[in-house]
Amino acid sequence: MRPLIEAKALSKWFGEVVAINNLELSLDSPITGLLGPNGAGKSTFIKLALGLYAPSKGEIRVLGEAPRNNHRIMRRISYCPETDNFFENSTGFEFIYWLNRYWGMEHKQAVKSADAACDITRMTERMHDPIESYSKGMRQRIKIAQALSGCPELLFLDEPMNGLDPKGREEMYQLIQMLADNGMSVVISSHILYEIERITDTVVLIYRGSLLAQGRVRDIRDLIDQHPQAIRVRSPKAREIAQRFVGEEHISSVEVEDDTFLLRTHDPNRTYESLNLMACEPGDLIEGIQCSDDNLQAVFDYLTR
Amino acid sequence: MSTSSAETDLSSSGKPANRGTLFLPSERPDHGGYIKALYASCRHALTTLARRRRLALAALIAFLPVLAPLALAFFSPSEYAESGNQVFVRLAEDIHVDVFTPLLALFFAGMLIAEDIEMRTMTYILTRPMPRSAWVLGRFLAYMIVATLILLVSALLTFAASSLHAKLSLVSQADLKLFAHYCGVMILGLLAYGSFSVFLGAFTKRPIIYGVILFYGWQHLATLVPGLVDFFTIKKYTTALLPLMATQRHNPVIETVLGNIQREVFYVGMPKAFAALIIITVVSLLLTVYATYKREYASDRAAGG
């Protein structure tokens, strides 16, 4: 099966600043999370995929074709940018309407599509108000609405959760899931890991313009198994228990903080075994064990360390 | 757009409304042709221009020359009665053609594209499957409609005001021909200055500043410098199109021996001047379209960031 996005030795630089560095990537998941800290190159990658930038080196193909100035591809993809910019003095409806007209829709079609896009993003009530009067969350919804109205096969959402309140985020998660369930592919970028984790377990980690890891969160976790895993232990005698691990072959570091201590281990099974034994000792030495690594944040921290 | 079986109103459960469409790729609307894209671009630009205070300001400034013949007629009717023709010609040439035409071009055409770059709405436009030439030409057409309307109405009112106590007449064929001639020069001037301003907007971050320097600084300087430098101005060609030859005018500012030789030796006739203005227009617009395909307007640098 042809990948949705394929990058081969892709590089992009602006003057002396390297934004994307020799990226080799192939995406074909219905929802792909593009992860990385601010300035990692996520937005640049998306803009390369949209054809807004020309690669400085290498190539990128979207839906099998080079996207730059390619109208066939533009008809099939859509973009919700990170930046909060709109046409001056326009309402939310007008903004979507004119972009629909630019897309090539007839007047009636553009109106219908703008209406429907406002409806699905819950902006119908305020769609005829000036955008200047919108909250950050409403602006975000309008941006997503304009991206949906062209019925894309592949939707790029650049930091779409910015400015949304918890309820709005929940709706957005569900909207994205629903679109994906109905055949739309979504590439969503974020620097907030739990946002991505909430939507998909297929992620691409980008750091300083290079691919750090790609795949399912669990697979990435397996990839880094050779790295020490962090286990946080809560104990009334944290210092005393922690001392028992110092010098153990499978323990790489021990950090004590008040009533908890953090173990970094190369052999989690053996460490858990030791902790279980301690938990069975009299005096309730172990109050809680938490594998602080078992989330995307930990994976990301490891890989970028 | 068809209604999908999966559609349900989930608003009560806090999920996306989803009452109209799911924006599935199968629901994608038809794509309009070139003319429709051009029309949409023009309509949008006209709508945007109509809402700007800039339009009212430009119109106000453009109608100031009307006051000159009225004031002359009121304060010195006897002298003015003999010089109505001269007053109109003077105003049409020195104010409408030399000042207002480049001013309106800078006011409106200079920001046609620059504004979208600066406001970062270019990313929306450039991700639409619309021929860039249709977008540029549509906007340019909108500028021409607005600027021509303002300038010609101002010229007409100035002509009418000049005819109050002069030999000019609104029913005289010769006088109307003179008026039409100036209108033609103004339209050609708007085309050349406007297209060059659009080009400046597409290629530079500060089109207004460059425009002011070029149109009001360089152009006047070039007429004083001996040699062929004035060929690199638009003013040379608009002046050559005026009803009276530049060489026959009494203009102490440029009446130098070298200046006279220059104008007589490097004389440009009306057909060549007309062709030159059309060539400037076409080349400027082609370069602008080229820029929209080649330049990376989505970058922070392009937006002045």
mmCIF file of N, CA and C in Angstrom, chain B residues 50-146:
data_model
loop_
_atom_site.group_PDB
_atom_site.id
_atom_site.type_symbol
_atom_site.label_atom_id
_atom_site.label_comp_id
_atom_site.label_asym_id
_atom_site.label_seq_id
_atom_site.Cartn_x
_atom_site.Cartn_y
_atom_site.Cartn_z
ATOM 1 N N ALA B 50 -13.866 47.379 0.232
ATOM 2 C CA ALA B 50 -15.027 48.210 0.561
ATOM 3 C C ALA B 50 -15.151 48.444 2.065
ATOM 4 N N ARG B 51 -14.591 47.548 2.854
ATOM 5 C CA ARG B 51 -14.712 47.681 4.314
ATOM 6 C C ARG B 51 -13.564 48.464 4.944
ATOM 7 N N ARG B 52 -12.632 48.866 4.115
ATOM 8 C CA ARG B 52 -11.454 49.529 4.679
ATOM 9 C C ARG B 52 -11.642 51.037 4.761
ATOM 10 N N ARG B 53 -11.089 51.618 5.797
ATOM 11 C CA ARG B 53 -11.114 53.076 5.918
ATOM 12 C C ARG B 53 -10.232 53.698 4.841
ATOM 13 N N ARG B 54 -9.272 52.901 4.402
ATOM 14 C CA ARG B 54 -8.336 53.356 3.379
ATOM 15 C C ARG B 54 -9.079 53.835 2.123
ATOM 16 N N LEU B 55 -10.189 53.147 1.827
ATOM 17 C CA LEU B 55 -10.961 53.491 0.631
ATOM 18 C C LEU B 55 -11.552 54.888 0.773
ATOM 19 N N ALA B 56 -12.150 55.161 1.919
ATOM 20 C CA ALA B 56 -12.767 56.470 2.147
ATOM 21 C C ALA B 56 -11.698 57.564 2.130
ATOM 22 N N LEU B 57 -10.562 57.272 2.719
ATOM 23 C CA LEU B 57 -9.468 58.247 2.762
ATOM 24 C C LEU B 57 -8.955 58.551 1.359
ATOM 25 N N ALA B 58 -8.762 57.493 0.581
ATOM 26 C CA ALA B 58 -8.269 57.660 -0.793
ATOM 27 C C ALA B 58 -9.261 58.453 -1.616
ATOM 28 N N ALA B 59 -10.535 58.139 -1.447
ATOM 29 C CA ALA B 59 -11.573 58.849 -2.202
ATOM 30 C C ALA B 59 -11.581 60.321 -1.816
ATOM 31 N N LEU B 60 -11.445 60.572 -0.532
ATOM 32 C CA LEU B 60 -11.449 61.958 -0.040
ATOM 33 C C LEU B 60 -10.291 62.750 -0.647
ATOM 34 N N ILE B 61 -9.119 62.144 -0.624
ATOM 35 C CA ILE B 61 -7.932 62.824 -1.171
ATOM 36 C C ILE B 61 -8.102 63.047 -2.682
ATOM 37 N N ALA B 62 -8.628 62.015 -3.337
ATOM 38 C CA ALA B 62 -8.755 62.081 -4.797
ATOM 39 C C ALA B 62 -9.723 63.170 -5.244
ATOM 40 N N PHE B 63 -10.662 63.528 -4.382
ATOM 41 C CA PHE B 63 -11.637 64.541 -4.788
ATOM 42 C C PHE B 63 -11.214 65.970 -4.429
ATOM 43 N N LEU B 64 -10.081 66.112 -3.807
ATOM 44 C CA LEU B 64 -9.595 67.454 -3.461
ATOM 45 C C LEU B 64 -9.363 68.352 -4.689
ATOM 46 N N PRO B 65 -8.836 67.826 -5.806
ATOM 47 C CA PRO B 65 -8.603 68.703 -6.967
ATOM 48 C C PRO B 65 -9.855 69.390 -7.484
ATOM 49 N N VAL B 66 -11.011 68.793 -7.202
ATOM 50 C CA VAL B 66 -12.259 69.401 -7.664
ATOM 51 C C VAL B 66 -12.408 70.805 -7.076
ATOM 52 N N LEU B 67 -11.847 70.981 -5.887
ATOM 53 C CA LEU B 67 -11.989 72.271 -5.206
ATOM 54 C C LEU B 67 -11.208 73.384 -5.902
ATOM 55 N N ALA B 68 -10.129 73.029 -6.588
ATOM 56 C CA ALA B 68 -9.264 74.049 -7.185
ATOM 57 C C ALA B 68 -9.994 74.899 -8.225
ATOM 58 N N PRO B 69 -10.592 74.292 -9.258
ATOM 59 C CA PRO B 69 -11.304 75.131 -10.233
ATOM 60 C C PRO B 69 -12.500 75.853 -9.634
ATOM 61 N N LEU B 70 -13.137 75.224 -8.644
ATOM 62 C CA LEU B 70 -14.278 75.884 -8.005
ATOM 63 C C LEU B 70 -13.811 77.133 -7.268
ATOM 64 N N ALA B 71 -12.690 76.982 -6.570
ATOM 65 C CA ALA B 71 -12.146 78.134 -5.839
ATOM 66 C C ALA B 71 -11.719 79.231 -6.798
ATOM 67 N N LEU B 72 -11.084 78.827 -7.885
ATOM 68 C CA LEU B 72 -10.641 79.814 -8.880
ATOM 69 C C LEU B 72 -11.844 80.527 -9.499
ATOM 70 N N ALA B 73 -12.851 79.752 -9.799
ATOM 71 C CA ALA B 73 -14.061 80.324 -10.399
ATOM 72 C C ALA B 73 -14.724 81.299 -9.444
ATOM 73 N N PHE B 74 -14.660 80.977 -8.164
ATOM 74 C CA PHE B 74 -15.311 81.818 -7.175
ATOM 75 C C PHE B 74 -14.511 83.093 -6.889
ATOM 76 N N PHE B 75 -13.190 82.912 -6.738
ATOM 77 C CA PHE B 75 -12.365 84.048 -6.329
ATOM 78 C C PHE B 75 -11.898 84.925 -7.498
ATOM 79 N N SER B 76 -11.670 84.326 -8.657
ATOM 80 C CA SER B 76 -11.226 85.151 -9.790
ATOM 81 C C SER B 76 -11.913 84.703 -11.064
ATOM 82 N N PRO B 77 -13.205 85.011 -11.144
ATOM 83 C CA PRO B 77 -13.982 84.517 -12.293
ATOM 84 C C PRO B 77 -13.503 85.068 -13.635
ATOM 85 N N SER B 78 -13.093 86.331 -13.693
ATOM 86 C CA SER B 78 -12.742 86.907 -14.987
ATOM 87 C C SER B 78 -11.477 86.274 -15.571
ATOM 88 N N GLU B 79 -10.469 86.142 -14.731
ATOM 89 C CA GLU B 79 -9.207 85.536 -15.204
ATOM 90 C C GLU B 79 -9.420 84.070 -15.544
ATOM 91 N N TYR B 80 -10.161 83.434 -14.670
ATOM 92 C CA TYR B 80 -10.346 81.987 -14.811
ATOM 93 C C TYR B 80 -11.119 81.639 -16.081
ATOM 94 N N ALA B 81 -12.041 82.550 -16.455
ATOM 95 C CA ALA B 81 -12.866 82.288 -17.627
ATOM 96 C C ALA B 81 -12.024 81.993 -18.866
ATOM 97 N N GLU B 82 -10.843 82.580 -18.914
ATOM 98 C CA GLU B 82 -9.975 82.367 -20.064
ATOM 99 C C GLU B 82 -9.104 81.107 -19.913
ATOM 100 N N SER B 83 -8.983 80.617 -18.706
ATOM 101 C CA SER B 83 -7.981 79.574 -18.500
ATOM 102 C C SER B 83 -8.551 78.256 -17.979
ATOM 103 N N GLY B 84 -9.834 78.037 -18.209
ATOM 104 C CA GLY B 84 -10.454 76.791 -17.724
ATOM 105 C C GLY B 84 -9.781 75.567 -18.283
ATOM 106 N N ASN B 85 -9.495 75.603 -19.568
ATOM 107 C CA ASN B 85 -8.824 74.481 -20.209
ATOM 108 C C ASN B 85 -7.477 74.220 -19.554
ATOM 109 N N GLN B 86 -6.755 75.326 -19.358
ATOM 110 C CA GLN B 86 -5.413 75.218 -18.786
ATOM 111 C C GLN B 86 -5.464 74.653 -17.360
ATOM 112 N N VAL B 87 -6.460 75.093 -16.595
ATOM 113 C CA VAL B 87 -6.588 74.607 -15.208
ATOM 114 C C VAL B 87 -6.846 73.104 -15.187
ATOM 115 N N PHE B 88 -7.773 72.660 -16.024
ATOM 116 C CA PHE B 88 -8.074 71.225 -16.047
ATOM 117 C C PHE B 88 -6.862 70.414 -16.484
ATOM 118 N N VAL B 89 -6.201 70.897 -17.555
ATOM 119 C CA VAL B 89 -5.030 70.180 -18.071
ATOM 120 C C VAL B 89 -3.954 70.090 -16.994
ATOM 121 N N ARG B 90 -3.748 71.209 -16.322
ATOM 122 C CA ARG B 90 -2.740 71.261 -15.264
ATOM 123 C C ARG B 90 -3.069 70.261 -14.143
ATOM 124 N N LEU B 91 -4.331 70.298 -13.722
ATOM 125 C CA LEU B 91 -4.742 69.395 -12.634
ATOM 126 C C LEU B 91 -4.679 67.931 -13.081
ATOM 127 N N ALA B 92 -5.156 67.692 -14.281
ATOM 128 C CA ALA B 92 -5.171 66.309 -14.785
ATOM 129 C C ALA B 92 -3.755 65.757 -14.885
ATOM 130 N N GLU B 93 -2.835 66.586 -15.383
ATOM 131 C CA GLU B 93 -1.466 66.097 -15.584
ATOM 132 C C GLU B 93 -0.660 66.060 -14.284
ATOM 133 N N ASP B 94 -0.679 67.192 -13.594
ATOM 134 C CA ASP B 94 0.186 67.288 -12.411
ATOM 135 C C ASP B 94 -0.374 66.566 -11.193
ATOM 136 N N ILE B 95 -1.686 66.549 -11.078
ATOM 137 C CA ILE B 95 -2.276 65.904 -9.899
ATOM 138 C C ILE B 95 -2.765 64.483 -10.214
ATOM 139 N N HIS B 96 -3.652 64.369 -11.167
ATOM 140 C CA HIS B 96 -4.255 63.050 -11.411
ATOM 141 C C HIS B 96 -3.256 62.037 -11.966
ATOM 142 N N VAL B 97 -2.545 62.432 -13.006
ATOM 143 C CA VAL B 97 -1.639 61.463 -13.649
ATOM 144 C C VAL B 97 -0.347 61.274 -12.837
ATOM 145 N N ASP B 98 0.253 62.391 -12.438
ATOM 146 C CA ASP B 98 1.579 62.276 -11.790
ATOM 147 C C ASP B 98 1.529 61.934 -10.301
ATOM 148 N N VAL B 99 0.490 62.374 -9.617
ATOM 149 C CA VAL B 99 0.443 62.141 -8.166
ATOM 150 C C VAL B 99 -0.563 61.050 -7.783
ATOM 151 N N PHE B 100 -1.806 61.230 -8.216
ATOM 152 C CA PHE B 100 -2.843 60.303 -7.753
ATOM 153 C C PHE B 100 -2.726 58.896 -8.339
ATOM 154 N N THR B 101 -2.328 58.817 -9.570
ATOM 155 C CA THR B 101 -2.249 57.488 -10.181
ATOM 156 C C THR B 101 -1.257 56.597 -9.426
ATOM 157 N N PRO B 102 0.003 57.042 -9.221
ATOM 158 C CA PRO B 102 0.899 56.190 -8.421
ATOM 159 C C PRO B 102 0.453 56.048 -6.968
ATOM 160 N N LEU B 103 -0.197 57.098 -6.450
ATOM 161 C CA LEU B 103 -0.639 57.036 -5.048
ATOM 162 C C LEU B 103 -1.721 55.963 -4.861
ATOM 163 N N LEU B 104 -2.692 55.961 -5.749
ATOM 164 C CA LEU B 104 -3.759 54.949 -5.652
ATOM 165 C C LEU B 104 -3.195 53.547 -5.869
ATOM 166 N N ALA B 105 -2.219 53.464 -6.772
ATOM 167 C CA ALA B 105 -1.585 52.157 -7.024
ATOM 168 C C ALA B 105 -0.924 51.655 -5.740
ATOM 169 N N LEU B 106 -0.205 52.553 -5.078
ATOM 170 C CA LEU B 106 0.463 52.155 -3.834
ATOM 171 C C LEU B 106 -0.557 51.851 -2.744
ATOM 172 N N PHE B 107 -1.576 52.697 -2.666
ATOM 173 C CA PHE B 107 -2.616 52.559 -1.650
ATOM 174 C C PHE B 107 -3.298 51.203 -1.730
ATOM 175 N N PHE B 108 -3.655 50.804 -2.919
ATOM 176 C CA PHE B 108 -4.461 49.591 -3.066
ATOM 177 C C PHE B 108 -3.668 48.397 -3.609
ATOM 178 N N ALA B 109 -2.984 48.598 -4.735
ATOM 179 C CA ALA B 109 -2.297 47.452 -5.353
ATOM 180 C C ALA B 109 -1.089 46.996 -4.531
ATOM 181 N N GLY B 110 -0.408 47.960 -3.908
ATOM 182 C CA GLY B 110 0.800 47.617 -3.141
ATOM 183 C C GLY B 110 0.537 46.616 -2.044
ATOM 184 N N MET B 111 -0.683 46.662 -1.498
ATOM 185 C CA MET B 111 -0.985 45.773 -0.389
ATOM 186 C C MET B 111 -1.838 44.570 -0.798
ATOM 187 N N LEU B 112 -2.139 44.452 -2.071
ATOM 188 C CA LEU B 112 -3.020 43.357 -2.516
ATOM 189 C C LEU B 112 -2.508 41.990 -2.071
ATOM 190 N N ILE B 113 -1.223 41.796 -2.228
ATOM 191 C CA ILE B 113 -0.620 40.511 -1.862
ATOM 192 C C ILE B 113 0.174 40.656 -0.569
ATOM 193 N N ALA B 114 0.804 41.821 -0.425
ATOM 194 C CA ALA B 114 1.649 42.043 0.760
ATOM 195 C C ALA B 114 0.867 41.852 2.055
ATOM 196 N N GLU B 115 -0.395 42.240 2.034
ATOM 197 C CA GLU B 115 -1.214 42.124 3.241
ATOM 198 C C GLU B 115 -1.408 40.664 3.647
ATOM 199 N N ASP B 116 -1.660 39.826 2.679
ATOM 200 C CA ASP B 116 -1.839 38.398 2.987
ATOM 201 C C ASP B 116 -0.542 37.766 3.469
ATOM 202 N N ILE B 117 0.570 38.276 2.944
ATOM 203 C CA ILE B 117 1.860 37.750 3.403
ATOM 204 C C ILE B 117 2.084 38.205 4.843
ATOM 205 N N GLU B 118 1.862 39.481 5.072
ATOM 206 C CA GLU B 118 2.097 40.052 6.393
ATOM 207 C C GLU B 118 1.162 39.450 7.439
ATOM 208 N N MET B 119 -0.089 39.244 7.061
ATOM 209 C CA MET B 119 -1.067 38.710 8.016
ATOM 210 C C MET B 119 -1.063 37.180 8.070
ATOM 211 N N ARG B 120 -0.209 36.596 7.265
ATOM 212 C CA ARG B 120 -0.030 35.141 7.224
ATOM 213 C C ARG B 120 -1.290 34.389 6.791
ATOM 214 N N THR B 121 -2.157 35.051 6.061
ATOM 215 C CA THR B 121 -3.308 34.345 5.507
ATOM 216 C C THR B 121 -2.936 33.689 4.171
ATOM 217 N N MET B 122 -1.706 33.924 3.734
ATOM 218 C CA MET B 122 -1.234 33.298 2.488
ATOM 219 C C MET B 122 -1.266 31.776 2.590
ATOM 220 N N THR B 123 -1.009 31.256 3.794
ATOM 221 C CA THR B 123 -0.970 29.793 3.930
ATOM 222 C C THR B 123 -2.320 29.182 3.560
ATOM 223 N N TYR B 124 -3.400 29.883 3.907
ATOM 224 C CA TYR B 124 -4.733 29.374 3.550
ATOM 225 C C TYR B 124 -4.905 29.409 2.026
ATOM 226 N N ILE B 125 -4.505 30.536 1.451
ATOM 227 C CA ILE B 125 -4.731 30.723 0.017
ATOM 228 C C ILE B 125 -3.865 29.765 -0.799
ATOM 229 N N LEU B 126 -2.615 29.635 -0.381
ATOM 230 C CA LEU B 126 -1.695 28.800 -1.161
ATOM 231 C C LEU B 126 -1.949 27.306 -0.994
ATOM 232 N N THR B 127 -2.796 26.928 -0.036
ATOM 233 C CA THR B 127 -3.133 25.507 0.078
ATOM 234 C C THR B 127 -4.462 25.201 -0.626
ATOM 235 N N ARG B 128 -5.005 26.214 -1.305
ATOM 236 C CA ARG B 128 -6.226 25.980 -2.084
ATOM 237 C C ARG B 128 -5.857 25.621 -3.522
ATOM 238 N N PRO B 129 -6.604 24.691 -4.111
ATOM 239 C CA PRO B 129 -6.254 24.281 -5.486
ATOM 240 C C PRO B 129 -6.723 25.292 -6.524
ATOM 241 N N MET B 130 -6.199 26.495 -6.424
ATOM 242 C CA MET B 130 -6.622 27.567 -7.323
ATOM 243 C C MET B 130 -5.411 28.060 -8.109
ATOM 244 N N PRO B 131 -5.555 28.277 -9.409
ATOM 245 C CA PRO B 131 -4.412 28.820 -10.148
ATOM 246 C C PRO B 131 -3.972 30.146 -9.531
ATOM 247 N N ARG B 132 -2.698 30.257 -9.255
ATOM 248 C CA ARG B 132 -2.200 31.477 -8.607
ATOM 249 C C ARG B 132 -2.425 32.687 -9.499
ATOM 250 N N SER B 133 -2.343 32.460 -10.811
ATOM 251 C CA SER B 133 -2.544 33.588 -11.732
ATOM 252 C C SER B 133 -3.969 34.115 -11.603
ATOM 253 N N ALA B 134 -4.932 33.213 -11.395
ATOM 254 C CA ALA B 134 -6.327 33.645 -11.240
ATOM 255 C C ALA B 134 -6.473 34.478 -9.971
ATOM 256 N N TRP B 135 -5.763 34.058 -8.946
ATOM 257 C CA TRP B 135 -5.830 34.792 -7.681
ATOM 258 C C TRP B 135 -5.216 36.191 -7.841
ATOM 259 N N VAL B 136 -4.038 36.243 -8.454
ATOM 260 C CA VAL B 136 -3.358 37.530 -8.644
ATOM 261 C C VAL B 136 -4.180 38.439 -9.566
ATOM 262 N N LEU B 137 -4.624 37.892 -10.682
ATOM 263 C CA LEU B 137 -5.368 38.714 -11.642
ATOM 264 C C LEU B 137 -6.710 39.160 -11.069
ATOM 265 N N GLY B 138 -7.335 38.304 -10.300
ATOM 266 C CA GLY B 138 -8.609 38.666 -9.665
ATOM 267 C C GLY B 138 -8.423 39.849 -8.724
ATOM 268 N N ARG B 139 -7.389 39.791 -7.960
ATOM 269 C CA ARG B 139 -7.114 40.897 -7.029
ATOM 270 C C ARG B 139 -6.745 42.169 -7.792
ATOM 271 N N PHE B 140 -5.965 41.980 -8.830
ATOM 272 C CA PHE B 140 -5.551 43.142 -9.623
ATOM 273 C C PHE B 140 -6.771 43.792 -10.290
ATOM 274 N N LEU B 141 -7.672 42.953 -10.732
ATOM 275 C CA LEU B 141 -8.905 43.454 -11.353
ATOM 276 C C LEU B 141 -9.704 44.274 -10.332
ATOM 277 N N ALA B 142 -9.764 43.777 -9.117
ATOM 278 C CA ALA B 142 -10.488 44.497 -8.059
ATOM 279 C C ALA B 142 -9.845 45.862 -7.821
ATOM 280 N N TYR B 143 -8.532 45.874 -7.778
ATOM 281 C CA TYR B 143 -7.818 47.146 -7.606
ATOM 282 C C TYR B 143 -8.142 48.093 -8.754
ATOM 283 N N MET B 144 -8.114 47.574 -9.969
ATOM 284 C CA MET B 144 -8.371 48.426 -11.140
ATOM 285 C C MET B 144 -9.784 49.002 -11.092
ATOM 286 N N ILE B 145 -10.735 48.187 -10.683
ATOM 287 C CA ILE B 145 -12.131 48.672 -10.611
ATOM 288 C C ILE B 145 -12.218 49.827 -9.607
ATOM 289 N N VAL B 146 -11.677 49.608 -8.433
ATOM 290 C CA VAL B 146 -11.781 50.618 -7.366
ATOM 291 C C VAL B 146 -10.988 51.879 -7.726
#
